[in-house]
Short mmCIF file of C-alpha atoms in Angstrom, two decimals:
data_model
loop_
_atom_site.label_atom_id
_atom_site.label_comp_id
_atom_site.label_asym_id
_atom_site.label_seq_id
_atom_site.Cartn_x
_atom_site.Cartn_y
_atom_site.Cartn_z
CA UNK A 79 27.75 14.17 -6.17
CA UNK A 80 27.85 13.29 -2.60
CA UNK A 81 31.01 12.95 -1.03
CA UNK A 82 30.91 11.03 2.63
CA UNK A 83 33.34 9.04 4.40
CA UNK A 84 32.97 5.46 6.10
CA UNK A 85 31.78 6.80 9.45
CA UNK A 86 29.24 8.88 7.77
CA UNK A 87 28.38 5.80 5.38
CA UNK A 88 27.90 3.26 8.27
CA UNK A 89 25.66 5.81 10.46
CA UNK A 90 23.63 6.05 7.59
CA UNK A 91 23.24 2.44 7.27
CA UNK A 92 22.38 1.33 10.53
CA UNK A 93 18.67 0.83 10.59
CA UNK A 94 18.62 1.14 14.17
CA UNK A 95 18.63 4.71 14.16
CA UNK A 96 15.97 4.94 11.28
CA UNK A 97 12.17 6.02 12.36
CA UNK A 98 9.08 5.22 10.73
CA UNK A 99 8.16 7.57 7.92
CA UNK A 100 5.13 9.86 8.76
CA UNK A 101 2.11 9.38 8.16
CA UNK A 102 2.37 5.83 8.89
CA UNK A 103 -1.64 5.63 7.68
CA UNK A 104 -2.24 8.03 4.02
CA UNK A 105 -5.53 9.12 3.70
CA UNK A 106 -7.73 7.61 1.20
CA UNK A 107 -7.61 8.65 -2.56
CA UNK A 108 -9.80 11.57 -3.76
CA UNK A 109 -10.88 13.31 -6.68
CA UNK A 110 -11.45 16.88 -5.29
CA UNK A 111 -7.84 18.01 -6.09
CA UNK A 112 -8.40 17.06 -9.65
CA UNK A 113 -11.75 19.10 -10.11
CA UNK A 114 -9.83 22.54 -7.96
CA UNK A 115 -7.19 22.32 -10.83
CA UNK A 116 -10.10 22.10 -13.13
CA UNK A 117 -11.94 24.81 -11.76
CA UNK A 118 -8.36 26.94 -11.90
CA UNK A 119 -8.16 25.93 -15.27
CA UNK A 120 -11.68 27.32 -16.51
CA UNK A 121 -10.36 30.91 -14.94
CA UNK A 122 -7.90 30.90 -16.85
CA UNK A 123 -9.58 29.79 -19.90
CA UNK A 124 -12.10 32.39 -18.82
CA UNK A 125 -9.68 35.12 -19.52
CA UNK A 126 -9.87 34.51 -23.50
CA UNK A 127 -13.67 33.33 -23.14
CA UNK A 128 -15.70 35.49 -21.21
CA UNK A 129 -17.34 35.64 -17.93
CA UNK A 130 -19.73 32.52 -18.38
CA UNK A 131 -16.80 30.03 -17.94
CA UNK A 132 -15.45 32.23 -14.95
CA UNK A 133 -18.73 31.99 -13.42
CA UNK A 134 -18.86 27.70 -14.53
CA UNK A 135 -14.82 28.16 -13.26
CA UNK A 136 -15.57 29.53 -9.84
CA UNK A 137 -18.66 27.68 -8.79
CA UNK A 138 -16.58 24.13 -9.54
CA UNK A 139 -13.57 25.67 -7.70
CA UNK A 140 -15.96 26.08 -4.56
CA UNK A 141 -17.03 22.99 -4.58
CA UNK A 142 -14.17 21.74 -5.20
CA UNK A 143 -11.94 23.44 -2.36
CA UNK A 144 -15.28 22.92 0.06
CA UNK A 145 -15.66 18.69 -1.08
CA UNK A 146 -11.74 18.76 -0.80
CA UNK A 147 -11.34 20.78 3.18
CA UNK A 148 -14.83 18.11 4.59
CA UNK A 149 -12.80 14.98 3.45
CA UNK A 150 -9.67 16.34 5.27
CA UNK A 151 -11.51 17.40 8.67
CA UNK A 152 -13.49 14.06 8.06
CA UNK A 153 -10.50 12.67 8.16
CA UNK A 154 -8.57 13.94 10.97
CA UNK A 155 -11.90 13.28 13.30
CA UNK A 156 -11.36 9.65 12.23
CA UNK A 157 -7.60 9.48 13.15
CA UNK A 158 -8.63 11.90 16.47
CA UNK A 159 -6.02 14.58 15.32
CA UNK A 160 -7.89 17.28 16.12
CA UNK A 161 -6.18 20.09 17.32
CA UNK A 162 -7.05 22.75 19.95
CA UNK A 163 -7.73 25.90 19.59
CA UNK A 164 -6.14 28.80 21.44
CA UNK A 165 -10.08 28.85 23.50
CA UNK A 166 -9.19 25.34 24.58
CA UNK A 167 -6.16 26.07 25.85
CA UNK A 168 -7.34 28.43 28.19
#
């Protein structure tokens, strides 16, 4: 439990101070974080199976990661947070 007094109570409650919570736009839904625990899932089923379903485990995990890391950079184009690299800088 929480223990505040009045001062601390009211500071909190004065929306004045409050910001807007960050990201104010999420990104759009996706899929590729389901099919990376997937592909993490078939290596570790592949440990009791065999190598076929750690080679069927890896290749979906590489897609997977690859699909997932486009729609983010895709992404940050679109909202132009791109950041510079330490060449840029120069």
């Amino acid at each position: 439990m929480i223990i505040m007094n009045k001062e601390q109570y009211e500071q909190i409650q004065n929306r004045e101070n409050w910001e807007a919570a960050r990201p104010q736009k999420l990104p759009r839904p996706t899929y590729w974080p389901f099919y990376f625990a997937m592909g993490l899932a078939f290596l570790g089923w592949s440990v009791k199976a065999g190598w076929v379903i750690a080679g069927a485990g890896l290749v979906i995990l590489t897609i997977a990661l690859t699909g997932w890391i486009t729609d983010l950079r895709h992404e940050a184009g679109k909202r132009g947070n791109n950041r510079s690299t330490a060449a840029d800088r120069r």
